[in-house]
CSV table of N, CA, C and O in Angstrom, one decimal:
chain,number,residue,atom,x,y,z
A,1354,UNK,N,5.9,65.7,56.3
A,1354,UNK,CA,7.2,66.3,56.8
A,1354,UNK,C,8.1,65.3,57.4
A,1354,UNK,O,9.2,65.0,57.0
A,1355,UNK,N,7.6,64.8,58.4
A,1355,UNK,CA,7.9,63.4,58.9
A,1355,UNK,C,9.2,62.4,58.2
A,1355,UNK,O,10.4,62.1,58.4
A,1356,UNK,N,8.0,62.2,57.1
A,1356,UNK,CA,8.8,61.1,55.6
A,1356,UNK,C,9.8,62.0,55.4
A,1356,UNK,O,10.9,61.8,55.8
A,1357,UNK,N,9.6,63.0,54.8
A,1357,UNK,CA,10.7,63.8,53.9
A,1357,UNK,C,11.9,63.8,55.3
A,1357,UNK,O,12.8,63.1,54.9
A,1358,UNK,N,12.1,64.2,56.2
A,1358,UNK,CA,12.8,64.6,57.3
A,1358,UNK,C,13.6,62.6,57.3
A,1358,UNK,O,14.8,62.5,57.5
A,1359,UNK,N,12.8,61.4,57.2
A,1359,UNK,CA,13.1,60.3,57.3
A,1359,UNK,C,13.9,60.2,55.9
A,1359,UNK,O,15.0,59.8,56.0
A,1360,UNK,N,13.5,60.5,54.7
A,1360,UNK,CA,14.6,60.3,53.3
A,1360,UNK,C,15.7,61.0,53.7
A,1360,UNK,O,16.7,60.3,53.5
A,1361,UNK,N,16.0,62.3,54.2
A,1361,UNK,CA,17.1,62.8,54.4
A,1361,UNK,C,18.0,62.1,55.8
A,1361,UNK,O,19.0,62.6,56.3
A,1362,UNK,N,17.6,61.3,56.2
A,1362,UNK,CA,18.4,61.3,57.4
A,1362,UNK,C,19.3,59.7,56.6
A,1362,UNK,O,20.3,59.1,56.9
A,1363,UNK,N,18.5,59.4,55.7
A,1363,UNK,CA,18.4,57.7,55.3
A,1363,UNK,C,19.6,58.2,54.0
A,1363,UNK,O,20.3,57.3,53.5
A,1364,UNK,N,19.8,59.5,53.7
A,1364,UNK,CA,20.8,59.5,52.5
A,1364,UNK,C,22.3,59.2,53.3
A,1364,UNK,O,22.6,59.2,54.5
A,1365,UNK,N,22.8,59.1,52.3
A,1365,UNK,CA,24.4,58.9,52.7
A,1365,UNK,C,25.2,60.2,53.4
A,1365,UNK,O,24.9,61.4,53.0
A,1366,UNK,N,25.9,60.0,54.1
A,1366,UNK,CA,26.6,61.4,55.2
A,1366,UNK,C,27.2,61.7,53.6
A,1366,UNK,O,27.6,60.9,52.7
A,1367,UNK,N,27.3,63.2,53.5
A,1367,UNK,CA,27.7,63.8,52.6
A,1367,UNK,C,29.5,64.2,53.1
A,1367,UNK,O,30.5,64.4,52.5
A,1368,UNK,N,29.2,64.3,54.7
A,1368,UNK,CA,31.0,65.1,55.4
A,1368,UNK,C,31.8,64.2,54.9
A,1368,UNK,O,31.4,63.0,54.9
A,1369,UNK,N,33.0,64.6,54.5
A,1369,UNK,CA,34.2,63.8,54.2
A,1369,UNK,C,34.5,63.2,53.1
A,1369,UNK,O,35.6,62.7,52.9
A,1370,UNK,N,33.6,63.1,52.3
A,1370,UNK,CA,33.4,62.3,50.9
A,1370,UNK,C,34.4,62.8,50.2
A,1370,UNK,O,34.3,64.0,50.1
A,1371,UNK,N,35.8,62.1,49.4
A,1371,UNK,CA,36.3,62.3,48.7
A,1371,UNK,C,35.6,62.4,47.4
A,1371,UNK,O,35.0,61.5,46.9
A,1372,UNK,N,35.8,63.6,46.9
A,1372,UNK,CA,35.5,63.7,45.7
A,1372,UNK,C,36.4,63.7,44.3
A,1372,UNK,O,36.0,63.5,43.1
A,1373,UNK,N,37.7,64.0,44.8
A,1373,UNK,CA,39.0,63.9,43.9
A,1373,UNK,C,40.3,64.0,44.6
A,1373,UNK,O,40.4,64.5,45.7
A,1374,UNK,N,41.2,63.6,43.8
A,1374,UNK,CA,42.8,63.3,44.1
A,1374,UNK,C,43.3,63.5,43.5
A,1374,UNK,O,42.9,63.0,42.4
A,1375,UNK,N,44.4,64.1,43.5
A,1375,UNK,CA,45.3,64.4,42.7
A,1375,UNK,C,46.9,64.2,43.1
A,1375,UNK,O,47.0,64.6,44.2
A,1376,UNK,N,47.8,63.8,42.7
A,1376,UNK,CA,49.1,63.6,43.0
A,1376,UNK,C,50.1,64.7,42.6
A,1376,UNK,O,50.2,64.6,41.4
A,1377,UNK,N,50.8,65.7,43.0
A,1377,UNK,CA,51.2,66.9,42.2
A,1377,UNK,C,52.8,66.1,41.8
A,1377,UNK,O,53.3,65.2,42.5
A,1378,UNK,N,53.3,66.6,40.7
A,1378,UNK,CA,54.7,66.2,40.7
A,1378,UNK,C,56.2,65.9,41.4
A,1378,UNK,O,57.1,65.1,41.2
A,1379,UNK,N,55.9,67.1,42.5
A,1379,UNK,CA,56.5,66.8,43.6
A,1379,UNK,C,56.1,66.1,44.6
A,1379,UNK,O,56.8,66.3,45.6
A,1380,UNK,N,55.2,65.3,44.7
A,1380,UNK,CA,54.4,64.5,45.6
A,1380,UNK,C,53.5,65.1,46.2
A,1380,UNK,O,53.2,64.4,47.3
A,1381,UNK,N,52.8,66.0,46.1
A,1381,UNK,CA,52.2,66.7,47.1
A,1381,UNK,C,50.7,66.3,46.4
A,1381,UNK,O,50.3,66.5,45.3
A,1382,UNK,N,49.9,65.6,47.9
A,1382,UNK,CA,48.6,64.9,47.4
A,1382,UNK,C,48.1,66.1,47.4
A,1382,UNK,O,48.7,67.0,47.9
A,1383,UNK,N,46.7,66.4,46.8
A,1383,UNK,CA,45.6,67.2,46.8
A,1383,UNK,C,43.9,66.3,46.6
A,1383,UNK,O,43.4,65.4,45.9
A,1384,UNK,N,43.7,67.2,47.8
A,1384,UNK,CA,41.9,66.1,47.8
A,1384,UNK,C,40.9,67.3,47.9
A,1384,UNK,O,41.3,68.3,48.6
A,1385,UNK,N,39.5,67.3,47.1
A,1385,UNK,CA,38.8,67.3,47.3
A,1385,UNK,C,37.8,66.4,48.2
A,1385,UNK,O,37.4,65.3,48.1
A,1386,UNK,N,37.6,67.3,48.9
A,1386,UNK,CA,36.5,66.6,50.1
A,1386,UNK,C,35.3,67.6,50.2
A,1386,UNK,O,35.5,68.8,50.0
A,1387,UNK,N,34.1,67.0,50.5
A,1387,UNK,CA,32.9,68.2,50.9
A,1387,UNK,C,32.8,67.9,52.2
A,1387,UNK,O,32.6,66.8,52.6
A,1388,UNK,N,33.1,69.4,53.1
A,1388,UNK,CA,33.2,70.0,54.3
A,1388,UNK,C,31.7,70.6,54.6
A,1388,UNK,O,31.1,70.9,53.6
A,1389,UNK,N,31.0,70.8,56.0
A,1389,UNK,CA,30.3,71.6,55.9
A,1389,UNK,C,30.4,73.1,55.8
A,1389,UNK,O,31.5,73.6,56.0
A,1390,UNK,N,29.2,74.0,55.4
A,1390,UNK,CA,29.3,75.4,55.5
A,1390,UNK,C,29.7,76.4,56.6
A,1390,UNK,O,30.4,77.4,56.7
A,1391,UNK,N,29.0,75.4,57.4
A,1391,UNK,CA,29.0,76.0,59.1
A,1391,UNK,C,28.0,76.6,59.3
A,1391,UNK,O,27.0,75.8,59.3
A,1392,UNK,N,27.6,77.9,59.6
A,1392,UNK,CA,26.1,78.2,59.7
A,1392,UNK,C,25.4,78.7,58.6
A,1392,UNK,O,26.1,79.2,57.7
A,1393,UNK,N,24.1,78.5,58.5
A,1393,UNK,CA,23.2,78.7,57.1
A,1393,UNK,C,22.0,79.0,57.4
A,1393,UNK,O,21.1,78.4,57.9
A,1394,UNK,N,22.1,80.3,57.0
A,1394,UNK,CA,20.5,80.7,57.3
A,1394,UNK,C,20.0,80.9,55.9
A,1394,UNK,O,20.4,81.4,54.9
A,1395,UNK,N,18.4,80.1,56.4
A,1395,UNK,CA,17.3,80.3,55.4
A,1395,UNK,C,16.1,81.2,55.3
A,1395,UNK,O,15.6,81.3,56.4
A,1396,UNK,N,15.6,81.6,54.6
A,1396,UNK,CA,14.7,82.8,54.6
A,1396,UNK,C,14.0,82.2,53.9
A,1396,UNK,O,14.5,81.6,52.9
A,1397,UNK,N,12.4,82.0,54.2
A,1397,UNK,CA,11.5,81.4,53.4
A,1397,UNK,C,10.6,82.0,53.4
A,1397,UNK,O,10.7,83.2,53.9
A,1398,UNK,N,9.0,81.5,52.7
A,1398,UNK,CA,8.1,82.4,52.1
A,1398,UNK,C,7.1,81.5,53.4
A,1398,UNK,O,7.7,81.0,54.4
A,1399,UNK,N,5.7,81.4,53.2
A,1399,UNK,CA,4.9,80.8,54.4
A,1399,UNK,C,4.7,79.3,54.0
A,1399,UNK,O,3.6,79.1,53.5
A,1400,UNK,N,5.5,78.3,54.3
A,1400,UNK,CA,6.0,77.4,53.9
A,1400,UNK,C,6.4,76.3,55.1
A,1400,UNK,O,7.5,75.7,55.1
A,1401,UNK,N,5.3,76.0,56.0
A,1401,UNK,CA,5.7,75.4,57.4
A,1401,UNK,C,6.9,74.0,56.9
A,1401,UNK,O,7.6,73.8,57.9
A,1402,UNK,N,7.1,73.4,55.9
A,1402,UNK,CA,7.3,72.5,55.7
A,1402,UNK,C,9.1,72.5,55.4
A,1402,UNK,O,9.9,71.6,55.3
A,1403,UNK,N,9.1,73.6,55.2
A,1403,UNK,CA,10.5,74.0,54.7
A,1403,UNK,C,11.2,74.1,56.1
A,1403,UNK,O,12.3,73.5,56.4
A,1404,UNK,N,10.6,74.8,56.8
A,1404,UNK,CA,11.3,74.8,58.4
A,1404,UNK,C,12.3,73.3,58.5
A,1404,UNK,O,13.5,73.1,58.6
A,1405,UNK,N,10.9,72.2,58.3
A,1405,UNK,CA,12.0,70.7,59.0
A,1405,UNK,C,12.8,70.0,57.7
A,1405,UNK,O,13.9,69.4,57.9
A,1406,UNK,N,12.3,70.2,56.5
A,1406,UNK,CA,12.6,70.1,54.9
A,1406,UNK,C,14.8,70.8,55.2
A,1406,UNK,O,15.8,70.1,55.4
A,1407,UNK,N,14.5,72.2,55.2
A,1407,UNK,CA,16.0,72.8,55.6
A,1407,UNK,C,16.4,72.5,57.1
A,1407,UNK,O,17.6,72.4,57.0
A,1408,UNK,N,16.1,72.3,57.9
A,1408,UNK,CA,16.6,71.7,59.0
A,1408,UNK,C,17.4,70.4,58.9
A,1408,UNK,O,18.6,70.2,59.2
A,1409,UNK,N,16.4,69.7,58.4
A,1409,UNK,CA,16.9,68.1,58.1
A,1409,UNK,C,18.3,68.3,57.0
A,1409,UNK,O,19.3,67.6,57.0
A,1410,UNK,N,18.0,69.1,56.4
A,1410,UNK,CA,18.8,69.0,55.1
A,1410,UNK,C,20.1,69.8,55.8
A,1410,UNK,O,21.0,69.4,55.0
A,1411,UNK,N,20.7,70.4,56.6
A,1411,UNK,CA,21.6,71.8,56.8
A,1411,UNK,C,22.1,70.4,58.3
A,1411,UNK,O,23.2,69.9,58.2
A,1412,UNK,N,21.3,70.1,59.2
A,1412,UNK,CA,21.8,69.2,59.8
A,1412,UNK,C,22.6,67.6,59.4
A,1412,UNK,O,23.4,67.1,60.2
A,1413,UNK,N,22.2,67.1,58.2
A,1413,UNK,CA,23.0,66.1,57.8
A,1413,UNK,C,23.8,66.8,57.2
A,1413,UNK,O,24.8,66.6,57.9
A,1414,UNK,N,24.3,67.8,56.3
A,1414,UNK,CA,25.3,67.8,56.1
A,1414,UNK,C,26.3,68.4,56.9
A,1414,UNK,O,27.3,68.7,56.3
A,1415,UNK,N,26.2,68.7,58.3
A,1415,UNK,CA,27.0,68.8,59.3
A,1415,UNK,C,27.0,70.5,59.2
A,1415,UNK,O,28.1,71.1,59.3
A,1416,UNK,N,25.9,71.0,59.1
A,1416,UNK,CA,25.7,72.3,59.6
A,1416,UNK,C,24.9,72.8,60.4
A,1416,UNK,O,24.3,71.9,61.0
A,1417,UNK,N,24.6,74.3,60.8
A,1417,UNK,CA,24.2,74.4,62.1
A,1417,UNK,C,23.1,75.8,61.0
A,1417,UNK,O,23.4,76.6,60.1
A,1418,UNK,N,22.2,75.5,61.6
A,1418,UNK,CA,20.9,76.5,60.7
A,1418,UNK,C,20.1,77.6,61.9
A,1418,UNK,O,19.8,77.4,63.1
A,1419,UNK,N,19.7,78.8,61.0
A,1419,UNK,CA,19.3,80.0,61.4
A,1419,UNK,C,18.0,79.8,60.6
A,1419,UNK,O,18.1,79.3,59.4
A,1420,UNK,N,16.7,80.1,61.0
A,1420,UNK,CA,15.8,79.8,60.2
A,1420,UNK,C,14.6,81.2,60.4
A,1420,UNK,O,14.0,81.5,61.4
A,1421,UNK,N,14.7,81.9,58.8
A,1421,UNK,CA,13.3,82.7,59.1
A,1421,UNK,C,12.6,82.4,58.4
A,1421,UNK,O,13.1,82.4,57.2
A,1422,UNK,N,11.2,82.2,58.7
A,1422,UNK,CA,9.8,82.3,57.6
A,1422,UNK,C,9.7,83.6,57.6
A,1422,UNK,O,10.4,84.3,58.3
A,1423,UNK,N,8.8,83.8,56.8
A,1423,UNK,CA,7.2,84.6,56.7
A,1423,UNK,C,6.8,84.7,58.3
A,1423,UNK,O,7.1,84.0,59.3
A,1424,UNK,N,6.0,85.8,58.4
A,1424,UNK,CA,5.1,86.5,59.7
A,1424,UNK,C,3.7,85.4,59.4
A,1424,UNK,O,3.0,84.8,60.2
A,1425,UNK,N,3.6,85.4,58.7
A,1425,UNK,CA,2.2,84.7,58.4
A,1425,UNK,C,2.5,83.4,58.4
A,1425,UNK,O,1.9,82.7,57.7
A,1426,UNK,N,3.3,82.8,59.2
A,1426,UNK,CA,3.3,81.4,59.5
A,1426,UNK,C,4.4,81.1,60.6
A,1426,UNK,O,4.8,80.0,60.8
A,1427,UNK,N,4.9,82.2,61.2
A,1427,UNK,CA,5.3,82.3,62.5
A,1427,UNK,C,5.6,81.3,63.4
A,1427,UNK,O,6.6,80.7,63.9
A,1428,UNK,N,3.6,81.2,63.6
A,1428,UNK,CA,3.6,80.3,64.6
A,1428,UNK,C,4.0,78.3,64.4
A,1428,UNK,O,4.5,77.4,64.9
A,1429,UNK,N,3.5,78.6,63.7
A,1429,UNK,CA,3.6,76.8,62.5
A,1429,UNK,C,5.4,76.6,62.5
A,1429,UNK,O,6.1,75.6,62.5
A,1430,UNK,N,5.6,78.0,62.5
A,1430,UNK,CA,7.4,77.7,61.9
A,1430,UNK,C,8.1,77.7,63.5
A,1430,UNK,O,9.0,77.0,64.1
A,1431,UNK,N,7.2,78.7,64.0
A,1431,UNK,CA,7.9,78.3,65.7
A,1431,UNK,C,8.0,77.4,66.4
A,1431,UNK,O,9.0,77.2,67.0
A,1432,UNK,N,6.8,76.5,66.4
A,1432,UNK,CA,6.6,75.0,66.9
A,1432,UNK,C,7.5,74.2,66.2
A,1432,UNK,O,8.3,73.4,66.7
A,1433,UNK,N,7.2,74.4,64.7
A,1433,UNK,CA,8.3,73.0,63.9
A,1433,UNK,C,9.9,72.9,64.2
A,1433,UNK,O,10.6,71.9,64.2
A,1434,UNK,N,10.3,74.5,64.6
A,1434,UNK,CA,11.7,74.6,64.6
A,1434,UNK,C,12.0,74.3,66.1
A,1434,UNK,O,13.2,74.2,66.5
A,1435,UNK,N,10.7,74.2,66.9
A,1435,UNK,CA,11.0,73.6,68.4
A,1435,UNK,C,11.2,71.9,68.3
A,1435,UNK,O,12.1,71.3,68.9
A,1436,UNK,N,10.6,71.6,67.8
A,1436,UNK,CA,10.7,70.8,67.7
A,1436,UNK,C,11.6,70.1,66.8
A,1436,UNK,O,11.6,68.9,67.1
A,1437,UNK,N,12.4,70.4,65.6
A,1437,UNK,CA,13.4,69.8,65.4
A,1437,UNK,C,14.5,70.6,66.1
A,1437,UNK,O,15.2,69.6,66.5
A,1438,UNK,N,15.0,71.6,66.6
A,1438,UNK,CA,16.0,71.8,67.8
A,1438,UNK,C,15.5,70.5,69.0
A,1438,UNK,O,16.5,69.9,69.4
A,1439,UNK,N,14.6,70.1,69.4
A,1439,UNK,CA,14.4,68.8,70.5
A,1439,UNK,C,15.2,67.7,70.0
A,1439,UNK,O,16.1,67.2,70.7
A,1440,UNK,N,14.8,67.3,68.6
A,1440,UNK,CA,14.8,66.1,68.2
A,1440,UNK,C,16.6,65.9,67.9
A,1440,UNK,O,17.3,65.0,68.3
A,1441,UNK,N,16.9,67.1,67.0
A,1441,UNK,CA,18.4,67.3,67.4
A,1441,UNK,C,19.4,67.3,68.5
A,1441,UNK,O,20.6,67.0,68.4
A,1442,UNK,N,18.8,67.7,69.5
A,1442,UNK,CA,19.8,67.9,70.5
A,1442,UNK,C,19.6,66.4,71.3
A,1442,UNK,O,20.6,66.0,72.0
A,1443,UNK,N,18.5,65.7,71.3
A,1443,UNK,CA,18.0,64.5,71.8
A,1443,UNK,C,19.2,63.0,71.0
A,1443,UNK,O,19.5,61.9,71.5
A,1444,UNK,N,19.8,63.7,69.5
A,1444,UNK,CA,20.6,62.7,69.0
A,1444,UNK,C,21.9,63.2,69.2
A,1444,UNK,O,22.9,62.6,68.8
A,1445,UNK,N,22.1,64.5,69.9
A,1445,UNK,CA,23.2,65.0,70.5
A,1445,UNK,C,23.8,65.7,69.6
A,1445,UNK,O,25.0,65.7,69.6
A,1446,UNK,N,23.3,66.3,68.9
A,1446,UNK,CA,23.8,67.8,68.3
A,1446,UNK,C,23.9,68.6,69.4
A,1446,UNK,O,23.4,68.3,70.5
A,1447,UNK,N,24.6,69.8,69.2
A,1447,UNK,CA,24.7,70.9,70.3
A,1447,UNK,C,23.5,71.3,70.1
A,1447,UNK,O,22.8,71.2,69.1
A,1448,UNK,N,22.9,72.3,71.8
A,1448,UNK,CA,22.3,73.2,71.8
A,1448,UNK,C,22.4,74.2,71.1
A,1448,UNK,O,23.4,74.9,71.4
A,1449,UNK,N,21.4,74.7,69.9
A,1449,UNK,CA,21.6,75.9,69.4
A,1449,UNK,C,22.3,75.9,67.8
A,1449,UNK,O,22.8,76.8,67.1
A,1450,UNK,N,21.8,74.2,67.4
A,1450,UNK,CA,22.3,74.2,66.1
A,1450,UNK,C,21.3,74.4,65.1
A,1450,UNK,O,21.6,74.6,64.0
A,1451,UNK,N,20.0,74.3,65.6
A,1451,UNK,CA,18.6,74.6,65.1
A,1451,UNK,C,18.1,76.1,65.6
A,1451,UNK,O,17.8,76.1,66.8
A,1452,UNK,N,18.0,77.1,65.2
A,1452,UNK,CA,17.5,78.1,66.0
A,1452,UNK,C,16.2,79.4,64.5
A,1452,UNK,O,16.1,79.6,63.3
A,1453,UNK,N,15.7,79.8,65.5
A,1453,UNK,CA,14.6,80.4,64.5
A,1453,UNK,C,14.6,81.6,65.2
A,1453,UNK,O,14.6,81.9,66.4
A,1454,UNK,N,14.7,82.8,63.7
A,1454,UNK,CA,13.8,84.0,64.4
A,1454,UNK,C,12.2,84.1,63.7
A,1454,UNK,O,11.7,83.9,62.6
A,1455,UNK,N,11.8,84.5,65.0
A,1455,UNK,CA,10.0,84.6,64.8
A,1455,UNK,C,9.9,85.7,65.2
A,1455,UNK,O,9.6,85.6,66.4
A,1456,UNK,N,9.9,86.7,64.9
A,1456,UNK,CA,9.4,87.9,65.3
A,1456,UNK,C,8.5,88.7,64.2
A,1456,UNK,O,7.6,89.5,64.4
A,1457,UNK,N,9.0,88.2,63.1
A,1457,UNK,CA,8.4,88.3,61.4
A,1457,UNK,C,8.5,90.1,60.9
A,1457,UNK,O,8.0,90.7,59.9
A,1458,UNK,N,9.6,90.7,62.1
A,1458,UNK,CA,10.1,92.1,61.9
A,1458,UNK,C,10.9,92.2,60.5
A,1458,UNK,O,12.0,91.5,60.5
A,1459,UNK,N,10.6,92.8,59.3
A,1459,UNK,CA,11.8,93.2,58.2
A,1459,UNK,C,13.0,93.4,58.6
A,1459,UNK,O,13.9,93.0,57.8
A,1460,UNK,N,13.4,94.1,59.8
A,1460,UNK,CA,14.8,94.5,60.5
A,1460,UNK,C,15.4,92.8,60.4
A,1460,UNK,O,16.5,92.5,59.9
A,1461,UNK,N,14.6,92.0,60.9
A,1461,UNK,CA,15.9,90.8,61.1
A,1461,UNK,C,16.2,90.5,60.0
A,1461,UNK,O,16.6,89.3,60.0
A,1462,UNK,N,16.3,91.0,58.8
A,1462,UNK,CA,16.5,90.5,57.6
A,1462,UNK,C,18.2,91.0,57.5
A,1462,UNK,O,19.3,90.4,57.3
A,1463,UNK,N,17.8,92.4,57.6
A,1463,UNK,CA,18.7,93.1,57.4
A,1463,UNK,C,20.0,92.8,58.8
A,1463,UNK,O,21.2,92.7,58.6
A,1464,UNK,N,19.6,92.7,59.6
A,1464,UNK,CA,20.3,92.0,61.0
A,1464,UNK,C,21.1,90.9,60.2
A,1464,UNK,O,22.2,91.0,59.6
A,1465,UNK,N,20.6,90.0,60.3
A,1465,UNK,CA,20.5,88.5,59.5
A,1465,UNK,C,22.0,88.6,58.9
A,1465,UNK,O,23.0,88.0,59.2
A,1466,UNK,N,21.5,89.9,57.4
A,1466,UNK,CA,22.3,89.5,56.3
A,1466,UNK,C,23.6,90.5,56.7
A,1466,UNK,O,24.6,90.5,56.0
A,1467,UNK,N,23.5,91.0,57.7
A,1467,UNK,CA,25.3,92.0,58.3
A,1467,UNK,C,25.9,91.2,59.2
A,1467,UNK,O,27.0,91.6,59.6
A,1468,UNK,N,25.3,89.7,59.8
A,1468,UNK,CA,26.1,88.7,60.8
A,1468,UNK,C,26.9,87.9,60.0
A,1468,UNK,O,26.7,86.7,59.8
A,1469,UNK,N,28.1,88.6,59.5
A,1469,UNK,CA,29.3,87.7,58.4
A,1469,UNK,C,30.1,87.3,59.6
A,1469,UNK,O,31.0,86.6,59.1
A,1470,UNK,N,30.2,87.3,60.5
A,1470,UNK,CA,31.2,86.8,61.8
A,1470,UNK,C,29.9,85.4,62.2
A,1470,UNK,O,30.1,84.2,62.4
A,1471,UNK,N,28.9,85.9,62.2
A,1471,UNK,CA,28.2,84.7,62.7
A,1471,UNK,C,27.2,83.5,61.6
A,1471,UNK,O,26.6,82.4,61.8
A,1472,UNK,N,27.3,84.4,60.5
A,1472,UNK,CA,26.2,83.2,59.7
A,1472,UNK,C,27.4,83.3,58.5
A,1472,UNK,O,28.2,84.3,58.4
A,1473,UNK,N,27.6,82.0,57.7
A,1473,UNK,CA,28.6,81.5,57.3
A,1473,UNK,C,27.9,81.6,55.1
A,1473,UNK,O,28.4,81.6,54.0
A,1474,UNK,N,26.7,81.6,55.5
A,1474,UNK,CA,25.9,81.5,54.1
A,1474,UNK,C,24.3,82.0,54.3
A,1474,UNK,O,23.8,81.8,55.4
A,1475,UNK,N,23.5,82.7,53.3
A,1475,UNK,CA,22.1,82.8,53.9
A,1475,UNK,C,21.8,82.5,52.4
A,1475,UNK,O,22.2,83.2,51.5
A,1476,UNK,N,20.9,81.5,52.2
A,1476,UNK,CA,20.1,80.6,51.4
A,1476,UNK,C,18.3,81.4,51.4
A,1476,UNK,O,17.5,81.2,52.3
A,1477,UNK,N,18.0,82.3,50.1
A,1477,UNK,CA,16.4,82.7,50.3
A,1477,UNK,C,16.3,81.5,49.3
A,1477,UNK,O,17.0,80.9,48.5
A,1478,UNK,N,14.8,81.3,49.9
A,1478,UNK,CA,14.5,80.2,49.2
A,1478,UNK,C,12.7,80.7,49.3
A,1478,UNK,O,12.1,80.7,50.4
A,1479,UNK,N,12.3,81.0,47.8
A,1479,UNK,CA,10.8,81.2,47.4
A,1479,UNK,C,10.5,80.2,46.2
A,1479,UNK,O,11.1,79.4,45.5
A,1480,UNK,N,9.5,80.6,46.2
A,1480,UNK,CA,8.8,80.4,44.7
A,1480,UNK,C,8.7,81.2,43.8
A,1480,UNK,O,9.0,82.4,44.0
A,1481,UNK,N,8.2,81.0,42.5
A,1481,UNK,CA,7.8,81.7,41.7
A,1481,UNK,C,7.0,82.7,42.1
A,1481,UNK,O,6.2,82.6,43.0
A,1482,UNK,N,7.3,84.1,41.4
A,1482,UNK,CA,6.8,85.5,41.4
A,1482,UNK,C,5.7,85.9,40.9
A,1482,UNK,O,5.4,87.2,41.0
């Protein structure tokens, strides 16, 4: 987890990257740039690894992550996500841009997915069925 969390930090900042230009006839520039999402919550299966895997990944590109596992890995997902909220806030991200629900209740799902004022995107991310 470690390594993987070290490849992503080692990729290139994705914020601000022009991706296209355009000149309109009346002079009026137009740019593509990729912005962040803003917040992103992920919903995963029992997958300790995805906790710092999407952490790493949602924090480089300059967003701020909501993180639920599985009940059956709670505890694994509670420590990891304590621990990258440390390691983040330690390089000065804000408090509270890493955050996890662990309660492994079905209701936060539904919670979760009605916070359109506060979660900006929600990413499930499983495996095969």
């Amino acid at each position: 987890m470690a390594a993987g969390a070290r490849d992503i930090a080692a990729l290139a900042d994705p914020v601000g990257e022009l991706l296209e230009e355009q000149r309109r006839p009346n002079g009026l520039r137009i740019r593509k740039v990729r912005v962040p999402l803003g917040v992103v919550a992920v919903v995963y299966e029992a997958r300790p690894n995805v906790t710092i895997d999407a952490a790493a990944l949602c924090l480089k590109s300059g967003n701020a992550i909501v993180l639920r596992g599985s009940s059956s890995a709670a505890r694994s997902n509670s420590v990891l996500a304590s621990l990258a909220a440390a390691a983040a806030e330690s390089a000065g991200v804000p408090e509270g841009a890493v955050s996890i629900l662990a309660s492994g209740r079905r209701e936060e799902l539904v919670e979760l997915a009605t916070q359109d004022r506060s979660v900006d995107v929600i990413i499930p991310r499983g495996g095969e069925v």
